[in-house]
mmCIF file of C-alpha atoms in Angstrom:
data_model
loop_
_atom_site.group_PDB
_atom_site.id
_atom_site.type_symbol
_atom_site.label_atom_id
_atom_site.label_comp_id
_atom_site.label_asym_id
_atom_site.label_seq_id
_atom_site.Cartn_x
_atom_site.Cartn_y
_atom_site.Cartn_z
ATOM 1 C CA ASP J 1 -64.585 48.689 53.161
ATOM 2 C CA MET J 2 -64.457 46.815 56.842
ATOM 3 C CA VAL J 3 -67.037 44.316 57.993
ATOM 4 C CA VAL J 4 -67.084 43.762 61.531
ATOM 5 C CA LEU J 5 -68.837 40.549 62.222
ATOM 6 C CA THR J 6 -71.277 39.840 65.107
ATOM 7 C CA ASP J 7 -68.148 38.068 67.064
ATOM 8 C CA GLY J 8 -66.109 40.803 66.512
ATOM 9 C CA ARG J 9 -63.632 39.644 63.782
ATOM 10 C CA ARG J 10 -63.196 42.097 60.794
ATOM 11 C CA LEU J 11 -62.904 41.456 57.069
ATOM 12 C CA VAL J 12 -61.490 44.359 54.917
ATOM 13 C CA GLY J 13 -62.194 43.976 51.261
ATOM 14 C CA THR J 14 -64.982 45.000 48.660
ATOM 15 C CA VAL J 15 -68.566 44.724 49.774
ATOM 16 C CA THR J 16 -71.611 43.788 47.449
ATOM 17 C CA PRO J 17 -74.963 43.426 48.899
ATOM 18 C CA THR J 18 -76.610 40.018 48.294
ATOM 19 C CA ASP J 19 -80.525 38.856 48.851
ATOM 20 C CA THR J 20 -79.341 37.122 52.133
ATOM 21 C CA GLY J 21 -76.729 39.618 53.436
ATOM 22 C CA LEU J 22 -73.544 40.617 51.365
ATOM 23 C CA SER J 23 -70.222 39.303 49.703
ATOM 24 C CA ILE J 24 -66.737 40.687 50.538
ATOM 25 C CA ASN J 25 -64.012 40.079 48.326
ATOM 26 C CA VAL J 26 -60.902 39.485 50.511
ATOM 27 C CA SER J 27 -57.703 39.091 48.535
ATOM 28 C CA GLY J 28 -59.230 37.743 45.547
ATOM 29 C CA GLU J 29 -61.466 35.047 47.733
ATOM 30 C CA ARG J 30 -65.384 35.704 47.737
ATOM 31 C CA ILE J 31 -66.634 35.341 51.560
ATOM 32 C CA ASP J 32 -70.719 35.073 51.783
ATOM 33 C CA LEU J 33 -72.154 36.415 55.112
ATOM 34 C CA ALA J 34 -75.410 36.310 56.355
ATOM 35 C CA THR J 35 -77.062 39.495 57.604
ATOM 36 C CA ASP J 36 -77.189 38.055 61.274
ATOM 37 C CA ASP J 37 -73.625 37.775 60.976
ATOM 38 C CA ILE J 38 -72.934 41.316 60.103
ATOM 39 C CA GLY J 39 -72.327 43.561 63.112
ATOM 40 C CA GLU J 40 -71.521 46.824 60.979
ATOM 41 C CA ILE J 41 -70.124 48.129 57.936
ATOM 42 C CA LEU J 42 -67.244 50.877 58.191
ATOM 43 C CA PRO J 43 -65.215 52.354 55.924
ATOM 44 C CA SER J 44 -61.741 50.691 55.086
ATOM 45 C CA PRO J 45 -59.006 51.460 57.574
ATOM 46 C CA GLU J 46 -57.073 52.968 54.370
ATOM 47 C CA ARG J 47 -60.203 55.068 53.202
ATOM 48 C CA ALA J 48 -60.714 56.158 56.924
ATOM 49 C CA PHE J 49 -57.273 57.422 57.292
ATOM 50 C CA GLN J 50 -57.880 59.249 53.747
ATOM 51 C CA GLU J 51 -60.829 60.929 55.466
ATOM 52 C CA HIS J 52 -58.956 61.730 58.348
ATOM 53 C CA LEU J 53 -56.309 63.406 56.643
ATOM 54 C CA GLY J 54 -59.036 65.494 54.495
ATOM 55 C CA ALA J 55 -60.830 66.564 57.684
ATOM 56 C CA ALA J 56 -57.213 67.695 59.224
ATOM 57 C CA GLU J 57 -56.333 69.645 56.269
ATOM 58 C CA GLY J 58 -55.682 73.178 57.916
ATOM 59 C CA ALA J 59 -56.324 72.055 61.149
ATOM 60 C CA ALA J 60 -54.254 72.612 64.558
ATOM 61 C CA VAL J 61 -51.358 70.434 65.934
ATOM 62 C CA ASP J 62 -54.017 68.309 68.396
ATOM 63 C CA ALA J 63 -55.837 67.182 65.204
ATOM 64 C CA TRP J 64 -52.748 65.671 63.717
ATOM 65 C CA ILE J 65 -51.773 64.027 67.001
ATOM 66 C CA ASP J 66 -55.159 62.434 67.210
ATOM 67 C CA ILE J 67 -54.490 61.154 63.701
ATOM 68 C CA ALA J 68 -51.389 59.753 64.723
ATOM 69 C CA ARG J 69 -52.670 57.924 67.741
ATOM 70 C CA TRP J 70 -55.639 56.293 65.662
ATOM 71 C CA CYS J 71 -53.047 55.167 63.235
ATOM 72 C CA LEU J 72 -51.120 53.511 65.883
ATOM 73 C CA GLU J 73 -54.454 52.136 67.407
ATOM 74 C CA GLU J 74 -55.610 50.713 64.113
ATOM 75 C CA PRO J 75 -54.295 47.107 63.703
ATOM 76 C CA LEU J 76 -55.556 46.874 60.220
ATOM 77 C CA LEU J 77 -54.257 49.874 58.882
ATOM 78 C CA ALA J 78 -51.220 49.169 56.527
ATOM 79 C CA GLU J 79 -48.031 50.894 57.383
ATOM 80 C CA GLY J 80 -49.799 52.755 60.747
ATOM 81 C CA ARG J 81 -46.537 53.394 62.298
ATOM 82 C CA ARG J 82 -45.000 55.021 59.091
ATOM 83 C CA LYS J 83 -48.571 57.063 58.723
ATOM 84 C CA ALA J 84 -48.337 57.890 62.386
ATOM 85 C CA VAL J 85 -44.869 59.323 62.331
ATOM 86 C CA LEU J 86 -45.722 61.346 58.981
ATOM 87 C CA CYS J 87 -48.812 63.020 60.486
ATOM 88 C CA LEU J 88 -46.563 63.876 63.744
ATOM 89 C CA GLN J 89 -44.055 65.304 61.460
ATOM 90 C CA VAL J 90 -46.750 67.425 60.119
ATOM 91 C CA ALA J 91 -48.097 68.281 63.791
ATOM 92 C CA GLN J 92 -44.418 69.452 64.261
ATOM 93 C CA SER J 93 -43.941 71.808 61.184
ATOM 94 C CA LEU J 94 -47.173 73.466 62.530
ATOM 95 C CA ASP J 95 -45.725 74.074 65.928
ATOM 96 C CA PRO J 96 -41.918 73.022 66.102
ATOM 97 C CA GLU J 97 -41.698 73.332 69.958
ATOM 98 C CA ASP J 98 -44.727 71.165 70.868
ATOM 99 C CA ALA J 99 -43.716 68.894 73.799
ATOM 100 C CA GLU J 100 -46.229 66.321 73.121
ATOM 101 C CA VAL J 101 -45.399 66.060 69.450
ATOM 102 C CA ARG J 102 -41.557 65.932 70.229
ATOM 103 C CA GLU J 103 -42.122 63.039 73.007
ATOM 104 C CA LEU J 104 -44.406 60.904 70.599
ATOM 105 C CA LEU J 105 -41.528 61.422 68.281
ATOM 106 C CA GLY J 106 -39.328 59.956 70.645
ATOM 107 C CA TYR J 107 -37.407 62.928 71.870
ATOM 108 C CA GLN J 108 -36.315 63.798 75.598
ATOM 109 C CA GLN J 109 -35.357 66.858 76.764
ATOM 110 C CA VAL J 110 -31.954 66.930 78.457
ATOM 111 C CA GLY J 111 -30.380 70.083 79.611
ATOM 112 C CA GLY J 112 -32.735 72.433 77.627
ATOM 113 C CA GLU J 113 -32.339 70.390 74.278
ATOM 114 C CA TRP J 114 -34.662 68.033 72.610
ATOM 115 C CA LEU J 115 -32.712 64.962 71.653
ATOM 116 C CA ARG J 116 -33.615 61.223 70.610
ATOM 117 C CA GLY J 117 -31.546 58.210 69.200
ATOM 118 C CA GLU J 118 -27.682 58.391 69.711
ATOM 119 C CA GLU J 119 -27.377 61.657 70.813
ATOM 120 C CA LEU J 120 -29.836 60.983 73.523
ATOM 121 C CA ALA J 121 -28.217 57.776 74.623
ATOM 122 C CA ILE J 122 -24.856 59.493 75.064
ATOM 123 C CA ALA J 123 -26.440 62.532 76.888
ATOM 124 C CA THR J 124 -28.199 60.260 79.410
ATOM 125 C CA GLY J 125 -25.195 58.028 80.179
ATOM 126 C CA SER J 126 -25.482 55.048 77.953
ATOM 127 C CA ARG J 127 -23.255 53.603 75.997
ATOM 128 C CA LYS J 128 -22.447 51.174 73.320
ATOM 129 C CA GLU J 129 -21.628 47.409 74.139
ATOM 130 C CA LYS J 130 -21.308 44.826 71.600
ATOM 131 C CA GLY J 131 -23.019 46.951 69.115
ATOM 132 C CA LYS J 132 -25.989 47.808 71.478
ATOM 133 C CA TRP J 133 -26.888 50.773 73.633
ATOM 134 C CA VAL J 134 -26.818 50.267 77.352
ATOM 135 C CA GLY J 135 -28.212 52.270 80.056
ATOM 136 C CA LYS J 136 -25.827 53.950 82.386
ATOM 137 C CA GLU J 137 -26.202 51.408 85.367
ATOM 138 C CA ALA J 138 -25.560 48.309 82.947
ATOM 139 C CA ALA J 139 -22.713 49.977 81.340
ATOM 140 C CA GLU J 140 -21.239 50.647 85.269
ATOM 141 C CA LEU J 141 -21.877 47.103 85.688
ATOM 142 C CA GLU J 142 -19.906 46.030 82.817
ATOM 143 C CA ALA J 143 -17.316 48.451 83.319
ATOM 144 C CA VAL J 144 -16.795 46.870 87.114
ATOM 145 C CA LYS J 145 -17.029 43.243 85.848
ATOM 146 C CA GLN J 146 -14.251 44.195 83.328
ATOM 147 C CA ARG J 147 -12.067 45.514 86.010
ATOM 148 C CA VAL J 148 -12.542 42.749 88.567
ATOM 149 C CA THR J 149 -9.941 39.952 87.603
ATOM 150 C CA GLY J 150 -11.054 36.452 87.665
ATOM 151 C CA TRP J 151 -14.651 37.340 87.287
ATOM 152 C CA PRO J 152 -16.561 34.332 85.749
ATOM 153 C CA ASP J 153 -17.384 34.250 82.437
ATOM 154 C CA LEU J 154 -20.640 31.910 82.666
ATOM 155 C CA GLU J 155 -21.190 31.278 79.115
ATOM 156 C CA SER J 156 -17.164 29.784 78.799
ATOM 157 C CA ILE J 157 -17.836 27.736 81.847
ATOM 158 C CA ALA J 158 -21.133 26.070 80.623
ATOM 159 C CA TYR J 159 -19.568 25.401 77.266
ATOM 160 C CA ARG J 160 -16.231 23.873 78.751
ATOM 161 C CA ASP J 161 -18.746 21.770 81.148
ATOM 162 C CA ALA J 162 -20.445 20.445 78.198
ATOM 163 C CA ILE J 163 -17.530 19.562 76.218
ATOM 164 C CA ARG J 164 -16.138 17.876 79.445
ATOM 165 C CA ARG J 165 -19.518 15.645 79.364
ATOM 166 C CA VAL J 166 -19.013 14.949 75.894
ATOM 167 C CA GLU J 167 -15.577 13.779 76.251
#
């Protein structure tokens, strides 16, 4: 379970009631809490995720999108991003043409096709520079810099200056 304290902190672990409040076992450490310190007790993020999945079985695309968003917003959910992607993949299997799902999965529509990753970078005019994808404008600037003779290489100039100062 998750105990939300009155100061906003959250503890996730196994909760046991006590005479003065409760104790929570967090990673093998027992923490005793007074009733006045306890704001609310909620299901653990993992249990809440499982409950969301159970409720979404047979549900429409929107329900799966909502669970994916919840996964991304819940900071204590282990592997929240991966679980969100899995929910979005379920939503996509229900409606492969759903634009919102595709956009949340990182796709963009270019020329009537849904693209992402390297295909999207190429289609939008990006290119690889030193192992990284750079946008069209940055690639064009780099190409101009390479064509201009005598363009100063600031890193080399700074390095040479540093060596001169040491000598």
